[in-house]
Coordinates of C-alpha atoms and ligand atoms in Angstrom, one line a residue:
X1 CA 0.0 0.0 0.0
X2 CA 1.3 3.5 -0.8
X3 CA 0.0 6.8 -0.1
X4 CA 0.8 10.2 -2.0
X5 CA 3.8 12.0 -0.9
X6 CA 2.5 15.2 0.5
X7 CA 0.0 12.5 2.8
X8 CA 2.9 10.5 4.0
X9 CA 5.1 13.0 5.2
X10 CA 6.5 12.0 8.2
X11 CA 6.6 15.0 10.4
X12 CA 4.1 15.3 13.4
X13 CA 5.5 18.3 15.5
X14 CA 2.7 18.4 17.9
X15 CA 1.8 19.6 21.1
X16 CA 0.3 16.7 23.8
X17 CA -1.7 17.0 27.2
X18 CA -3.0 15.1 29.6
X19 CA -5.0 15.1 32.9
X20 CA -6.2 12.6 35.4
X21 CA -7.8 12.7 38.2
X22 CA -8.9 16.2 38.0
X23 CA -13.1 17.5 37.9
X24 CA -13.8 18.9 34.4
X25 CA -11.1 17.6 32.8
X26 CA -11.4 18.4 29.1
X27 CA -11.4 21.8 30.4
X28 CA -8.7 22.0 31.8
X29 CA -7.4 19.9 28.7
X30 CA -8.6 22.2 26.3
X31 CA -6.7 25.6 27.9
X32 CA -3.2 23.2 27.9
X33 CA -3.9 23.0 25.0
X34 CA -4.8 26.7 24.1
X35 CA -1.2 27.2 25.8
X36 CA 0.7 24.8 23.0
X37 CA -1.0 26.0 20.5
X38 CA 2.2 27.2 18.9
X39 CA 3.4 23.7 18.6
X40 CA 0.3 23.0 16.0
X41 CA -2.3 25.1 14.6
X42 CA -3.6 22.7 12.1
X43 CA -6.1 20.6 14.4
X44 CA -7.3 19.9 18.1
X45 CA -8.7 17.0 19.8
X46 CA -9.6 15.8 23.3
X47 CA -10.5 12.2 24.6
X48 CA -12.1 12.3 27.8
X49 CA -12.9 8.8 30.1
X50 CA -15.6 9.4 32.7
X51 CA -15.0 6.1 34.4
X52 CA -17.7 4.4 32.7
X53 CA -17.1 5.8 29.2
X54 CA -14.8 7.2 26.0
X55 CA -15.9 10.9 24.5
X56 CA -14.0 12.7 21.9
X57 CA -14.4 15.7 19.4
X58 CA -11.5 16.4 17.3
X59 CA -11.9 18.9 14.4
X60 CA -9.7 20.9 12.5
X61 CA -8.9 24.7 13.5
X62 CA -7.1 26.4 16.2
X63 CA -8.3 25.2 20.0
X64 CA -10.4 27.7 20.5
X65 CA -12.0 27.3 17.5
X66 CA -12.9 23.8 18.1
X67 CA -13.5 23.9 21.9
X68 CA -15.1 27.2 21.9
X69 CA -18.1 26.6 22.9
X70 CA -19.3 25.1 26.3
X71 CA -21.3 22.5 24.8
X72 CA -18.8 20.9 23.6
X73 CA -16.7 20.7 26.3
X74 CA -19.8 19.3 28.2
X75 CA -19.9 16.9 25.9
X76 CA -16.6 15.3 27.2
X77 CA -17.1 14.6 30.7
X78 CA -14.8 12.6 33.3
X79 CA -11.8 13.4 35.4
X80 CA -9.3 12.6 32.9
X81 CA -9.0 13.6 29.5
X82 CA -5.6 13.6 27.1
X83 CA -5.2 15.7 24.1
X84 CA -3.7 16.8 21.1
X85 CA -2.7 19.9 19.0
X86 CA -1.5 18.8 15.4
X87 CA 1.0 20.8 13.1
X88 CA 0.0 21.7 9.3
X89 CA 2.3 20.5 6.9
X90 CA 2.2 20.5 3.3
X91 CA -1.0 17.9 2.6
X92 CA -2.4 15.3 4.6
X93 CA -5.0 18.2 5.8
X94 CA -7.9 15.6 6.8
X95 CA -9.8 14.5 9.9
X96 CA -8.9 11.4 9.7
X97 CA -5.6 12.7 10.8
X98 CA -6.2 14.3 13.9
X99 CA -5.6 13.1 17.3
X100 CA -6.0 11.6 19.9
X101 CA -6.5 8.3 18.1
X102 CA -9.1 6.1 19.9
X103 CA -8.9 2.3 20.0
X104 CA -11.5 -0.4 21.3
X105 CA -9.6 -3.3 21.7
X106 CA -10.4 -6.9 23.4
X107 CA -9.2 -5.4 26.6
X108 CA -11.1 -2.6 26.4
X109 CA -10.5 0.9 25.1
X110 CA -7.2 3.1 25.0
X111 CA -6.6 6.5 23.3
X112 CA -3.3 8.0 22.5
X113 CA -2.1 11.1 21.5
X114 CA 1.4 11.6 19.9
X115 CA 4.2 14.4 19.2
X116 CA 6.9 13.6 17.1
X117 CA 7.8 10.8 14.4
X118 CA 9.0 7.2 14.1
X119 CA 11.8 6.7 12.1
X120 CA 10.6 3.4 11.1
X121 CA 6.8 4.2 10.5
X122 CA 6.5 3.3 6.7
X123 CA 8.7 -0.3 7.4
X124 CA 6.5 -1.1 10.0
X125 CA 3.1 -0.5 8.8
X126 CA 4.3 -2.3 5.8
X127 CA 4.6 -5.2 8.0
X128 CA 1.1 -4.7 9.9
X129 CA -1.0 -4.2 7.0
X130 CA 0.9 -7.6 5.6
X131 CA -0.3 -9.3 8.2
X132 CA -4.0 -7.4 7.9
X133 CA -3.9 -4.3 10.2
X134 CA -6.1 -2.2 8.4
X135 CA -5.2 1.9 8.4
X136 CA -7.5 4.9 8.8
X137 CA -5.2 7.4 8.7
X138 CA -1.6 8.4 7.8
X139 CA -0.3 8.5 10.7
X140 CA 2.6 7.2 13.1
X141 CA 0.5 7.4 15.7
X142 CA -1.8 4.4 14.3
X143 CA 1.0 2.1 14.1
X144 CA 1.7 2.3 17.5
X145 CA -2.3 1.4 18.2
X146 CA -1.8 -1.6 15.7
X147 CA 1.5 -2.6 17.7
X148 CA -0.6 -2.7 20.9
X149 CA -3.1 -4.7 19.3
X150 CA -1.0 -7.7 17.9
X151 CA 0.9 -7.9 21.4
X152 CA 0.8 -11.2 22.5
X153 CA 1.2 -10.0 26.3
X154 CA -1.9 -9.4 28.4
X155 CA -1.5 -6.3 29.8
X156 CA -2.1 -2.8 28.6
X157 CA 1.3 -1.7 30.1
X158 CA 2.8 -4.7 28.6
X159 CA 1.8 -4.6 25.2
X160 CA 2.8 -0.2 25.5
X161 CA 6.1 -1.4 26.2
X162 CA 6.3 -4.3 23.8
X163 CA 5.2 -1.8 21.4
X164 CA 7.7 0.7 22.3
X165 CA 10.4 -1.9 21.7
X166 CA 9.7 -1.7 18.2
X167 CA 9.1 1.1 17.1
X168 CA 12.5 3.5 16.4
X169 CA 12.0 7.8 16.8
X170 CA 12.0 10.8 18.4
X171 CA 8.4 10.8 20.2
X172 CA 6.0 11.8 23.2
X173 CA 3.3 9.8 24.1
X174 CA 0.2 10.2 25.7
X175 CA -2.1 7.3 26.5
X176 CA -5.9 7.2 28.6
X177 CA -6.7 3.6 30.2
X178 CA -9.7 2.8 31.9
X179 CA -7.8 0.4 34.3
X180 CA -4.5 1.6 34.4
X181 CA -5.0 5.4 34.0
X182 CA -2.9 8.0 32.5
X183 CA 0.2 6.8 30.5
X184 CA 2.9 9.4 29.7
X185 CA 6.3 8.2 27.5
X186 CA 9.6 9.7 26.0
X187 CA 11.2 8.2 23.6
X188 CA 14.5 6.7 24.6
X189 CA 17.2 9.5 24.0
X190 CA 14.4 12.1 25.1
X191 CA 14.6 14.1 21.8
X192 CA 11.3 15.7 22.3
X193 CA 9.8 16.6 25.3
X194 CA 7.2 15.9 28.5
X195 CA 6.6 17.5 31.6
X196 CA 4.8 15.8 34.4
X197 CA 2.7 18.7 37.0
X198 CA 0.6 18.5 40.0
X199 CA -2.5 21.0 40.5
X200 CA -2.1 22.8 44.0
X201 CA -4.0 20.9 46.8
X202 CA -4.0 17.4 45.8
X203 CA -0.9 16.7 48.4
X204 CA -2.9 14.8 50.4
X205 CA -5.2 12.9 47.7
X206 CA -5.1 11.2 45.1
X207 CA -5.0 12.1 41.6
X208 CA -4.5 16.4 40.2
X209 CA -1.4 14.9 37.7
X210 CA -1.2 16.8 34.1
X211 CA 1.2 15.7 31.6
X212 CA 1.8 18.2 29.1
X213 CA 4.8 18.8 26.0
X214 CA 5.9 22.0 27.9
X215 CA 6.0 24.0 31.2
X216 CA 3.8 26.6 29.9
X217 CA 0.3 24.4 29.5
X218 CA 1.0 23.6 33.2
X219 CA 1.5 27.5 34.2
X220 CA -2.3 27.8 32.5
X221 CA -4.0 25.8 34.7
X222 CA -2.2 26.5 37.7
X223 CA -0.4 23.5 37.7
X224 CA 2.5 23.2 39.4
X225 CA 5.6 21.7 37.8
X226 CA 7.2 18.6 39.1
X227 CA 9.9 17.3 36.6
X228 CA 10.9 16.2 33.1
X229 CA 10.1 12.6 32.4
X230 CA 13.6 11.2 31.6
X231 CA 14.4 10.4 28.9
X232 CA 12.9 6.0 28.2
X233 CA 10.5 6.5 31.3
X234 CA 7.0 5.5 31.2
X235 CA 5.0 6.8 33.9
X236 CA 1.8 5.3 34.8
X237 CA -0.4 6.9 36.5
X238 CA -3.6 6.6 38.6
X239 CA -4.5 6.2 42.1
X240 CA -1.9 4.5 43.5
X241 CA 0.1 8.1 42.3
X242 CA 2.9 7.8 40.1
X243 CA 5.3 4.5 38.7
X244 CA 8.2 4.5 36.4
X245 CA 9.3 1.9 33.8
X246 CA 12.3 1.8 32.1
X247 CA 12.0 -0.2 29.1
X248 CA 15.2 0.7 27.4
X249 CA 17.2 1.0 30.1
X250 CA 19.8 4.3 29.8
X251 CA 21.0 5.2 26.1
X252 CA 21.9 8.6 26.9
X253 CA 20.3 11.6 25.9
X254 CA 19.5 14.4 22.9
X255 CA 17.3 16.9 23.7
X256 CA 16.3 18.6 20.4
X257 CA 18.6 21.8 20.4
X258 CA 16.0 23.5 18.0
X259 CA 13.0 23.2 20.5
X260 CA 15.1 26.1 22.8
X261 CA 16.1 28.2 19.4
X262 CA 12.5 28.1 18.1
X263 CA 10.0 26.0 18.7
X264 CA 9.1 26.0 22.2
X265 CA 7.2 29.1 24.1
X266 CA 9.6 31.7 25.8
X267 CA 8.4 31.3 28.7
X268 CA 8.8 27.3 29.0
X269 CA 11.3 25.7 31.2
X270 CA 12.4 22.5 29.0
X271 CA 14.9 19.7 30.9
X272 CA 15.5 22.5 33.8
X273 CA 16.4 25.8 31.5
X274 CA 14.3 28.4 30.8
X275 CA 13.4 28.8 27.0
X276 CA 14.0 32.8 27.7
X277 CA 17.0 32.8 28.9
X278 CA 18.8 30.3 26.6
X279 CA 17.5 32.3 23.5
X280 CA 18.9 35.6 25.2
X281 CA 22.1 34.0 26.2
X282 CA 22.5 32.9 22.3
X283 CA 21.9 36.3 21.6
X284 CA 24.7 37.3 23.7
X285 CA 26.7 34.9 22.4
X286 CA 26.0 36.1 18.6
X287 CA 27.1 39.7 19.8
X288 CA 30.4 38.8 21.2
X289 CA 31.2 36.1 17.9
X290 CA 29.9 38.7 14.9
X291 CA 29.2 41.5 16.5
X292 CA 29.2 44.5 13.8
X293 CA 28.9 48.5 13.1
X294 CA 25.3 49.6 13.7
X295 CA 22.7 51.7 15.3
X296 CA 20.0 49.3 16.5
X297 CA 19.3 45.7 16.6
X298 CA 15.8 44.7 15.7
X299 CA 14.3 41.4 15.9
X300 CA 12.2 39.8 13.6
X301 CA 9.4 38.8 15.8
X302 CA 8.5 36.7 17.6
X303 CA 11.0 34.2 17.8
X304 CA 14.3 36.5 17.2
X305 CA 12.9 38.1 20.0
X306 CA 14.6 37.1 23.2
X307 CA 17.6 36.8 21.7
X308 CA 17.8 40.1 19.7
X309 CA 17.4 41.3 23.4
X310 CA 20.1 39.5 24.4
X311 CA 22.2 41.1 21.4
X312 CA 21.6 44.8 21.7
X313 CA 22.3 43.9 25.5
X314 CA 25.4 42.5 25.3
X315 CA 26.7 45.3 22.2
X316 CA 25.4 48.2 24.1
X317 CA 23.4 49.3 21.2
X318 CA 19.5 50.1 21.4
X319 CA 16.9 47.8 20.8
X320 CA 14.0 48.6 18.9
X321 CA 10.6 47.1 17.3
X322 CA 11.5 47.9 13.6
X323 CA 9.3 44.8 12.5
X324 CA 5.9 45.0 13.5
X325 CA 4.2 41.2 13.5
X326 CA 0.3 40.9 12.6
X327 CA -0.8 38.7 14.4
X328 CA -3.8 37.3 13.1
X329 CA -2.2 35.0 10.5
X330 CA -0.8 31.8 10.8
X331 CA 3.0 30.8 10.6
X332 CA 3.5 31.6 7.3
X333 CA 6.0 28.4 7.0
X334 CA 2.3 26.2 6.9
X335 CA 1.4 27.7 3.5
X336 CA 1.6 24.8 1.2
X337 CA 2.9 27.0 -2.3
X338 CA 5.9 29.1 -2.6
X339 CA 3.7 32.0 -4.0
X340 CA 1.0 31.8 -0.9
X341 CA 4.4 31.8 1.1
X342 CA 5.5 35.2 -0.4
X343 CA 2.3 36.6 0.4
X344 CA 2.2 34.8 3.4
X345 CA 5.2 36.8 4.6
X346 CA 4.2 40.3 3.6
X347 CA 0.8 39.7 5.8
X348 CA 2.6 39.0 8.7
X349 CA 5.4 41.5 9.2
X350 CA 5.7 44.9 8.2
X351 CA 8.5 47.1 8.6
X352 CA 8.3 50.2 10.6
X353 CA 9.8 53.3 8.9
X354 CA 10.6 54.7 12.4
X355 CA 13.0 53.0 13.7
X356 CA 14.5 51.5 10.6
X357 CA 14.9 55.0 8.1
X358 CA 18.7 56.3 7.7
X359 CA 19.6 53.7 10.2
X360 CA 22.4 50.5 10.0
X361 CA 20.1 47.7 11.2
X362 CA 21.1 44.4 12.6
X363 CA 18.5 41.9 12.3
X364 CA 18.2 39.0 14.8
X365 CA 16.4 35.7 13.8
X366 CA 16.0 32.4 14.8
X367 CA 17.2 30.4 11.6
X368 CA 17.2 30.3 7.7
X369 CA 15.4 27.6 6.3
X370 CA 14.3 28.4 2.9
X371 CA 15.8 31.7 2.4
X372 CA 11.8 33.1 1.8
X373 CA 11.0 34.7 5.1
X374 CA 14.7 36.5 5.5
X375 CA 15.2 37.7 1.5
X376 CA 11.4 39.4 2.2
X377 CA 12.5 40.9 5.3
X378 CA 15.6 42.1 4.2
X379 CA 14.1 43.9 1.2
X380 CA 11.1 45.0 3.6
X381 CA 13.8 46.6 6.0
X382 CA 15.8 48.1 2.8
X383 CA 12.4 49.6 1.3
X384 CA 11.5 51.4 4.7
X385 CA 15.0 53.2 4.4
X386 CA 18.0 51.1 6.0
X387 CA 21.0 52.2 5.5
X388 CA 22.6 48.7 6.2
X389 CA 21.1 45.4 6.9
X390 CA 23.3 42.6 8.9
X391 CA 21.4 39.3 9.5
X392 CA 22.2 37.3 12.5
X393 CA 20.9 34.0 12.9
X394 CA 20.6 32.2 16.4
X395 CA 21.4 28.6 15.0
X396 CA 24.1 27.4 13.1
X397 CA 22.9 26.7 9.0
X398 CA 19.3 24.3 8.7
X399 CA 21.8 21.8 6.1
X400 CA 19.5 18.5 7.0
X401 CA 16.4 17.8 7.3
X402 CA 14.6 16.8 10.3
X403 CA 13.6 12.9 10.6
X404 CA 12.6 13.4 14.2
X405 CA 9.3 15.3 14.3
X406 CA 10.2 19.1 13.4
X407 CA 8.7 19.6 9.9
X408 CA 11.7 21.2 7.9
X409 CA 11.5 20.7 3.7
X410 CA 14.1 18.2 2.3
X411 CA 18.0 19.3 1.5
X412 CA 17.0 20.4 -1.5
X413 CA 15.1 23.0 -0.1
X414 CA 17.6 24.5 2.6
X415 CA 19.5 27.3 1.7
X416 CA 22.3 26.7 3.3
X417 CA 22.3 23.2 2.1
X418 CA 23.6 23.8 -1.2
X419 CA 25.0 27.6 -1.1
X420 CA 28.4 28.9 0.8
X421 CA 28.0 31.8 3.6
X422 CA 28.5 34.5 0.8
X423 CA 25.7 32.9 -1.9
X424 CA 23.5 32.7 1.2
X425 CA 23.9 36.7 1.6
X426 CA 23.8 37.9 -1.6
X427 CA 20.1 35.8 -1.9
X428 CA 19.1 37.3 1.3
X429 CA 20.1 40.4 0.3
X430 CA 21.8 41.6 3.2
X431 CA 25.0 43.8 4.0
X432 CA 26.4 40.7 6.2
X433 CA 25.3 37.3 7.3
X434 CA 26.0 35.1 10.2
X435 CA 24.9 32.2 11.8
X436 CA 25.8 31.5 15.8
X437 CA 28.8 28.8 16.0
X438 CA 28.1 25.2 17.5
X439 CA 30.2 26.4 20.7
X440 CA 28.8 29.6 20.9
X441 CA 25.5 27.7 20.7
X442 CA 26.4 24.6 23.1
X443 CA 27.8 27.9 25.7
X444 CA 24.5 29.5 25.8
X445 CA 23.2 25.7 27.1
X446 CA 25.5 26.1 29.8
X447 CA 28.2 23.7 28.2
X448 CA 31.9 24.7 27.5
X449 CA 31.4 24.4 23.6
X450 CA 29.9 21.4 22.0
X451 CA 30.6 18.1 23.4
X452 CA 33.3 16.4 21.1
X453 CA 31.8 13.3 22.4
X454 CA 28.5 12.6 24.8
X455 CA 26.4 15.1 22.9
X456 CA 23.9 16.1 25.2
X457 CA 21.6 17.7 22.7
X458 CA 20.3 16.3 19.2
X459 CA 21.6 18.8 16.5
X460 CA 21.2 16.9 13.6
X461 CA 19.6 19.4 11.3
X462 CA 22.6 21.7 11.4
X463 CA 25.2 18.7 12.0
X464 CA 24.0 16.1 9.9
X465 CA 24.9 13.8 13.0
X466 CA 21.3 11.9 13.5
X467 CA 21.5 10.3 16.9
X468 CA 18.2 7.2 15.9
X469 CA 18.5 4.9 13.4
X470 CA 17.3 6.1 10.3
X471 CA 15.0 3.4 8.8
X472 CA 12.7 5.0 6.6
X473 CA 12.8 8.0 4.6
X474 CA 10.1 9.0 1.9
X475 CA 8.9 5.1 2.5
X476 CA 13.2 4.2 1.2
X477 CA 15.2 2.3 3.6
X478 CA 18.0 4.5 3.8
X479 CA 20.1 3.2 6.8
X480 CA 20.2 0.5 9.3
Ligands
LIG1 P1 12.3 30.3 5.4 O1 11.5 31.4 4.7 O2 11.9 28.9 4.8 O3 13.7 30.5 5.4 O4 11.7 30.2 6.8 C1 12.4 30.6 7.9 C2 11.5 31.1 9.0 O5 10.6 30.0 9.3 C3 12.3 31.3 10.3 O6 12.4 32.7 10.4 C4 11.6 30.7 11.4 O7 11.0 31.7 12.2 C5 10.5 29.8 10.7 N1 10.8 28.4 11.0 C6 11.9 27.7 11.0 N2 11.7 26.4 11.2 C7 10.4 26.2 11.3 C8 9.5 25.1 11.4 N3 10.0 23.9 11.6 N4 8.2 25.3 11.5 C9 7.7 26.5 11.3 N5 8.4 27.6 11.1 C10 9.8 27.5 11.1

């Protein structure tokens, strides 16, 4: 069985959330996911369990859009409730792919909900629908619910890790059981991430646990955070409070470098460091590596943000809004043809004459993927009067593509894929270009430089050095 290219694609950059033990929990479910709605703005959907019973409504459109109004939400009762905020990428726009996935098994019922990607996906489902598993949807997520199914173990947790055994990737995973409660997992080097939180007064009770991809859908509720699940843990939990498994044992860790440059929320703490603060610190860094001649630093909101702060902080030079962001349009990056892109772009920033007229400007953002967004600005920033522009980039050059669940085109499409330091200027259109180093980069983690050895982080995209196997790519074996 094959499906079209754009449907296949592998990347499910997601944001995941989970209650149990909680009254109205699809409420609360609904604002975590509100809070991560940066981490997908293609589709929502919650799974509630009211003890007795499944409820879902998934749809697609921004959270609020789909859990808007109070009659749905009353429509998914219960004390726990998991769900799911799904990335656009280019195709594969259906509801059939939107999560959480629900599943009604011999055993009984089980919904997951799923960030990331499995490496080994296409290989796998290959195998299942040999062997008769038949697909709904395109996605990874459904090959782990097949996996569970075929399990020859009895329980659910057992057949969850069985699964987990086989399937290769960078993921998180959220699962609702009506014995065994709420299941949380990280994949085994802990590439993407999942925080485990506690809601103020449940000390002495059972139950008040959220799971949720980042710090900032627990701040929301009022949640308190307790910790990172480690990387390979499986926490179960339910009303016996909170159990760990290990089924991998310890293979290290690789925390995705690009979730602190862009993807995550500001104001996330992610594996103990605050999103904020490594952003400005890269900024700093940036300064001090290619700092250059100029009157004002300028982000290009929001994600150069923090770190264009960090910049004009650590040059001394002033820092000012000279891009003004609309935002009432999506991340332009979503739009599926280069021309809507182009558009896309002009929508969503404008330049602000001033700050930016007669004035040497260095721009600060977060990274060059396709050369699009940066070649606009540039000639946006020009038009409005600069004098100069100098483009600094808080990570090093986007030269591979993701495998691992952050949706970046293939090397075909990345600038700085096929094009030296100087080609990449002249088609940006700026006075000067530069990218933060991998040292300056590892520093602003807190490390001396990169790690020759023991990486801590995964930085594949810029380094080309993928830390999981690499099964399938475009449905291809590639490597084993
Ligand atoms: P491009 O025009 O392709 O060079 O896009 C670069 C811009 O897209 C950057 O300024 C980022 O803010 C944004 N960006 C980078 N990676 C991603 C991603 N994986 N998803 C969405 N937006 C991204």
């Amino acid at each position: 069985m094959s499906f079209p290219e754009s449907s296949s694609r592998p990347y499910e950059e997601c944001g995941v959330f989970g209650v149990w033990g909680v009254p109205n929990a699809a409420a609360l479910t609904a604002l975590g996911l509100h809070a991560l709605q940066h981490r997908g703005q293609e589709a929502a959907g919650i799974v509630s369990f009211d003890g007795e019973a499944f409820y879902q409504h998934k749809a697609l459109g921004l959270v609020g859009d789909v859990f808007g109004n109070q009659d749905v939400i009353a429509g998914l009762p219960g004390e726990a409730a998991i769900g799911h905020n799904r990335y656009g990428t280019t195709g594969g726009t259906h509801v059939r792919n939107v999560q959480p996935i629900y599943a009604d098994y011999a055993f009984g019922g089980l919904a997951v909900a799923h960030n990331g990607n499995l490496t080994n996906a296409a290989t796998l489902r290959q195998a299942l629908v040999k062997r008769g598993c038949i697909f709904h949807s395109t996605m990874d997520t459904e090959v782990i619910v097949h996996l569970i199914a075929i399990s020859l173990y009895d329980t659910v947790i057992e057949r969850l890790m069985d699964a987990a055994k086989k399937i290769k990737g960078a993921y998180s995973l959220i699962t609702l059981t009506p014995d065994n409660g709420l299941l949380g997992m990280r994949d085994p080097l802990g590439v993407r991430p999942l925080v485990l939180g506690r809601m103020p007064g449940y000390e002495d009770k059972q139950g008040g646990w959220v799971l949720a991809s980042e710090t900032c859908a627990l701040d929301i509720i009022g949640a308190d955070y307790v910790r990172d699940l480690e990387p390979g843990e499986i926490v179960v939990i339910n009303a016996e409070g909170v159990k760990s498994l290990w089924p991998f044992g310890d293979v290290g860790r690789r925390f995705c470098i690009f979730e602190y440059i862009y993807f995550a929320r500001p104001d996330s703490i992610l594996e103990g460091q605050s999103v904020y603060e490594v952003r400005t610190r890269i900024g700093g860094e940036l300064a001090r590596e290619s700092g250059v001649e100029a009157d004002v630093v300028v982000p290009v909101p929001d994600s150069g943000v923090p770190s264009a702060i960090g910049y004009a902080h650590e040059s001394g030079l002033p820092y000012e809004m000279g891009i003004v962001r609309n935002h009432y349009v999506g991340r332009t990056f979503i739009q599926p043809t280069d021309q809507v892109r182009n558009l896309g772009v002009k929508m969503k920033h404008s330049a602000n004459k001033a700050v930016l007229e007669g004035r040497r400007v260095i721009l600060v953002d977060d990274s060059i993927v396709r050369g699009t967004t940066s070649r606009k600005i540039v000639d946006m920033v020009r038009a409005a009067g600069a004098k100069e522009v100098h483009m600094r980039i808080t990570s090093p050059p986007t030269k591979h593509p993701c495998f691992y669940g952050i949706d970046t085109p293939s090397e075909k499409h990345l600038l700085a894929a096929r094009h030296s330091l100087e080609e990449m200027r002249k088609a940006i259109n700026a006075d000067s270009l530069a990218f933060i180093s991998f040292d300056g980069l590892y520093r602003a983690l807190g490390h001396q430089g990169r790690p020759a050895e023991n990486h801590t982080n995964c930085d594949a995209c810029f380094s080309g050095d993928y830390p999981i196997t690499l099964v399938d790519k475009d449905g291809k074996l590639i490597q084993q």
